[in-house]
Each structure stands twice: as structure tokens, then as C-alpha cells.
Coordinates of C-alpha atoms in Angstrom, one line a residue:
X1 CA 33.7 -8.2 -23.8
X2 CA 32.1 -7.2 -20.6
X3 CA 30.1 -3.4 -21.0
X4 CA 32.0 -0.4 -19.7
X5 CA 29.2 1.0 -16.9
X6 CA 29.0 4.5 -17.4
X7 CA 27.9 7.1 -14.8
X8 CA 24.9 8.8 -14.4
X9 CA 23.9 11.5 -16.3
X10 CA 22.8 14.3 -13.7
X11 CA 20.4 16.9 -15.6
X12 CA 19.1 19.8 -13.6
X13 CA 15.4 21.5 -15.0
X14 CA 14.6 24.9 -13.6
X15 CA 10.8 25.1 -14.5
X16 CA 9.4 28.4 -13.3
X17 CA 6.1 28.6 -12.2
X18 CA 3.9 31.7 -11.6
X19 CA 2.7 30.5 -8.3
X20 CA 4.1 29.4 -4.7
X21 CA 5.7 26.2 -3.8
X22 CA 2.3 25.8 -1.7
X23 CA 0.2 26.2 -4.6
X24 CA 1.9 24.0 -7.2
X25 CA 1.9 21.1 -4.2
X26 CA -1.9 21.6 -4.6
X27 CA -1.7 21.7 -8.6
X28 CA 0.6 18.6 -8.9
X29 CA -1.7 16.4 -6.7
X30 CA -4.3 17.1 -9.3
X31 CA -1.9 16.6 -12.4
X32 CA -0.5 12.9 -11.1
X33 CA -4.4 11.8 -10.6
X34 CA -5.8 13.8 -13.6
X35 CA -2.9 11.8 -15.7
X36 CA -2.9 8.6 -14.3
X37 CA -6.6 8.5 -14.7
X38 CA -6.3 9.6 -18.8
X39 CA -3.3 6.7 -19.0
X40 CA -5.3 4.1 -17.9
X41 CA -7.9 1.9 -20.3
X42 CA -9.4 -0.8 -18.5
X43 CA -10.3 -2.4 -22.0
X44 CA -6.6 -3.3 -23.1
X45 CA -5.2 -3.5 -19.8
X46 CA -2.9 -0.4 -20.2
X47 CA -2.3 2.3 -17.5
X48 CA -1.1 3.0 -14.0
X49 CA -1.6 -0.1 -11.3
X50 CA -1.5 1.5 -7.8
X51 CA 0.2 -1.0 -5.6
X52 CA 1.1 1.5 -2.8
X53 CA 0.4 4.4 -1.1
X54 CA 1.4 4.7 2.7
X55 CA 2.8 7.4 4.9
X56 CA 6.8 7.7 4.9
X57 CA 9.2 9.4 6.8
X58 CA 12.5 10.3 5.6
X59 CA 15.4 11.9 7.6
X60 CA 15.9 16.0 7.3
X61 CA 12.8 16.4 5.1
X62 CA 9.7 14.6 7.4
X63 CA 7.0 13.2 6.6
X64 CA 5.5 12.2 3.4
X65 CA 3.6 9.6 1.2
X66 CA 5.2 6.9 -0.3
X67 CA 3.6 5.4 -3.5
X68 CA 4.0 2.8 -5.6
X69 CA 3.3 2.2 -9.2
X70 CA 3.3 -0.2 -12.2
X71 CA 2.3 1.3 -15.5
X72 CA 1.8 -1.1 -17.9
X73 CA 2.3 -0.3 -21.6
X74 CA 2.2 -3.2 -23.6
X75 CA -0.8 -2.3 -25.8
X76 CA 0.8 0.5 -27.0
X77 CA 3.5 -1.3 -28.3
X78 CA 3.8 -2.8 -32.4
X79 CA 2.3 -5.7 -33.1
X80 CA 5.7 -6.9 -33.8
X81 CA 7.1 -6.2 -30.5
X82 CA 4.2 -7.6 -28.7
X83 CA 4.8 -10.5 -30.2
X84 CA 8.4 -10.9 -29.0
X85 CA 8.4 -9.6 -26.0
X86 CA 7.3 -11.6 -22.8
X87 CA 3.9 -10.2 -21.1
X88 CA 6.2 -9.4 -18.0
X89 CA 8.3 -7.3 -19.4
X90 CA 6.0 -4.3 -21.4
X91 CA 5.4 -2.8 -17.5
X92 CA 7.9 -0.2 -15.7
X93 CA 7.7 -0.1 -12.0
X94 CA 8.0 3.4 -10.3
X95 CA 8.8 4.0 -6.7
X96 CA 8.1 7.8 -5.2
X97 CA 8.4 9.3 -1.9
X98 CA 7.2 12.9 -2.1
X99 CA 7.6 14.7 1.4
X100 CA 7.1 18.2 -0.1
X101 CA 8.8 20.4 -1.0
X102 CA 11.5 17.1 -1.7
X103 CA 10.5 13.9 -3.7
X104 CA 12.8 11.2 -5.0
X105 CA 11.5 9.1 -7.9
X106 CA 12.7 6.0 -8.7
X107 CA 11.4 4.5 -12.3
X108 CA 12.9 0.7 -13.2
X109 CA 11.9 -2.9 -14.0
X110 CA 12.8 -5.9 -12.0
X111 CA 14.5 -7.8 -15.4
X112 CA 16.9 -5.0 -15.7
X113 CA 18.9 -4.6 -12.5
X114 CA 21.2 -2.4 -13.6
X115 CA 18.9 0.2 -15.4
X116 CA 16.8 2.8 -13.6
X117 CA 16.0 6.4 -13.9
X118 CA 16.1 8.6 -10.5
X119 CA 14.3 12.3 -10.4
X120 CA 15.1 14.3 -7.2
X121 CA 12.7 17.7 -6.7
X122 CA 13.4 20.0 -5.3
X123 CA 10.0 22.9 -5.3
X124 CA 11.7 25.8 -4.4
X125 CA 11.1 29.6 -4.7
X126 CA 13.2 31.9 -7.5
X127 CA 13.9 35.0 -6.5
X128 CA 14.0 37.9 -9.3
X129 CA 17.0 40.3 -9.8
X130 CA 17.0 43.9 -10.2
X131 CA 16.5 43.3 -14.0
X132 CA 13.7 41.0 -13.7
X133 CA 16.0 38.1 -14.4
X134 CA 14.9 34.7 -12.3
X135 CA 17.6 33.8 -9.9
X136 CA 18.1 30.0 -9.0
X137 CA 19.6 28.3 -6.4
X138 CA 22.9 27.5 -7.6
X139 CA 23.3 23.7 -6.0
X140 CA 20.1 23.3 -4.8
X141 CA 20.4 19.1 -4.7
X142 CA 23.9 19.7 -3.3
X143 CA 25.5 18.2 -5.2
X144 CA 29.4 17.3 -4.8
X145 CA 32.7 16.5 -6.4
X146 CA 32.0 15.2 -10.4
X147 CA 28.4 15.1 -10.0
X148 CA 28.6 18.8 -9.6
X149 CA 30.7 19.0 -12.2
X150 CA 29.4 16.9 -15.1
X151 CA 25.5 18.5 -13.9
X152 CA 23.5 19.9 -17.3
X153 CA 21.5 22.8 -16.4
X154 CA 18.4 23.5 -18.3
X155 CA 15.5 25.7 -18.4
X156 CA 12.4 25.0 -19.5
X157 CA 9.8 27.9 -20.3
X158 CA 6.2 26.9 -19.8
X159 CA 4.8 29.5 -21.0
X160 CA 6.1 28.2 -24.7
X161 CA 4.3 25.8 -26.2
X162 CA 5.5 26.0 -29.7
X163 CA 7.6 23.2 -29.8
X164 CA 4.2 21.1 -28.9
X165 CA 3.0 18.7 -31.4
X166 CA -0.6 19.5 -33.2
X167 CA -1.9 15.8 -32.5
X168 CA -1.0 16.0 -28.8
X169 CA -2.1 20.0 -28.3
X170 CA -4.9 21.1 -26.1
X171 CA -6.3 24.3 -26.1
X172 CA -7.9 23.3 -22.8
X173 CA -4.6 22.9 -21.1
X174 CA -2.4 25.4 -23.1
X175 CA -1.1 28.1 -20.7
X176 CA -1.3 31.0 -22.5
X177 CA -5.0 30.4 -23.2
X178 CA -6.3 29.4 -19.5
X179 CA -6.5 31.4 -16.3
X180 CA -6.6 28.8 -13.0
X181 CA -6.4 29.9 -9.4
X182 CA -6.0 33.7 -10.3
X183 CA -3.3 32.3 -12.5
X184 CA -2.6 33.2 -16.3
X185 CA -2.7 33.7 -19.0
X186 CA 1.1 32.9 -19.1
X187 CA 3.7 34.1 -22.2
X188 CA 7.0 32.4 -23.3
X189 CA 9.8 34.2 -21.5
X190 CA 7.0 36.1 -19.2
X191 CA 7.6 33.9 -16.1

């Protein structure tokens, strides 16, 4: 029997952050190169492949860069599965066009047609209530019809970093130790 398609799952994150739009653009470009340097080990051939980076344009939001990427994992798979699994397929090809404050990320592989994963941000700036309470944007991505209706909303605090694993913590990068940019020290639910 042919495999019912099912839809797409639309999950919204609200992630606060105790800074402007302006600054986190400034913040992010450090992250993506901070990361993709740490992901990538020349010795075993895993990490990010830049294949393009080139100015964009895209209609109602300007201009923009629009990147490329392979990030090749096969190293960091079992023995087992390496041995199955054809060199070609242990990479994942991600597409990005980030014209600030929107980018549209698009992660997939060429062998599997009819899987991708697609992130639309939106960097846009909460407002607080009388209370305190953050106030969102209720449809910020517009969203219509069923989309609109099936959307999971979820918030992430992150100023909480209980729920972080001991092996992968760093006290270097844990927000309620560090102070950055007249930033911090941040506290779960203090956002």
C-alpha cells in the first residue's frame, strides 16, 4: 500500500531574549560561525561544507544573504550504520536566506524528495503587559486556514538551563553565569 502523506507539523517557539532584534542579529552572526567552526573536524571529514554564500533579494522583506550548506555527519554515526549506509547519504543539505529580521531555512537531502524540514523567523520585539507578562504577536508568520489552526505554540525560557545535560554543559556559555554586551546574568522565568 502506498504511504498516507501527512501534513506538516507547524510549531511556533517564542524564545525571549533580553536584548533588541538589532542586537541578537549581531549575536546570531557570531553563534552560526562560532558553531559551525566547533562542528567541523578536518581529521574525519565531519562538519559544515560552505557551498554558498551570495547576496539575495526576496520580495516584502529586501535584501539578504543566501547560504548554502552541507553538513556531513557520517563519522558520528555506529560502526554499524556506517557500514550500511552509502558515503552519500550520512550528509544533510541546508538552504537559508536570512534578510533580517525574516529567514527561511530549508534542511533536506537530495535521496529523500519528499522529506525536508522548513524554519521561518521571525526576530521580533515582545512587548510587556501591565503585569510584567511578555506579550507576543499573536500570528506573527500569518498564518491561514488549518495551518493556523493545527499551529503548537511553545515557549522556551533561556534563562533555564536545568533540563541541560551534564556531559554537554558549559559554564562558559550558561546564561545565568555570563554577562555579554551589558547583558546578564539571566534567571529562568526572569526574561
Amino acid at each position: 500500500p502506498t504511504p498516507t502523506p501527512t501534513m506538516p507539523r507547524v510549531i511556533e517557539f517564542r524564545i525571549p531574549f533580553p536584548c533588541t532584534p538589532e542586537q541578537y542579529k549581531w549575536g546570531q552572526i557570531y553563534t552560526v560561525a562560532k558553531v559551525c567552526t566547533e562542528m567541523t573536524d578536518p581529521k574525519d571529514g565531519a562538519g559544515v561544507e560552505s557551498i554558498a554564500n551570495e547576496s539575495c533579494t526576496l520580495n516584502g522583506y529586501g535584501e539578504g544573504v543566501y547560504t548554502k550548506k552541507y553538513y556531513h555527519f557520517r563519522s558520528k554515526l555506529p560502526g554499524y550504520v556506517r557500514a550500511v549506509t552509502p558515503k552519500a547519504a550520512t550528509f544533510m543539505e541546508e538552504e537559508a536566506w536570512n534578510c533580517f529580521p525574516y529567514a527561511r531555512t530549508i534542511i533536506s537531502h537530495p535521496s529523500f524528495s519528499k522529506f525536508s524540514i522548513e524554519i521561518t523567523t521571525i526576530h521580533a520585539p515582545a512587548k510587556r503587559d501591565a503585569s510584567g507578562k511578555i506579550e507576543y504577536e499573536d500570528n506573527v508568520h500569518k498564518l491561514e486556514g488549518s495551518q493556523l489552526k493545527s499551529r503548537k505554540v511553545r515557549e522556551v525560557d533561556i534563562g533555564d538551563s536545568s533540563d541541560v545535560k551534564k556531559e554537554q554543559y558549559k559554564e562558559e556559555e550558561d546564561p545565568s553565569r555570563k554577562v555579554a554586551g551589558g547583558i546578564g546574568p539571566l534567571t529562568p522565568g526572569g526574561m
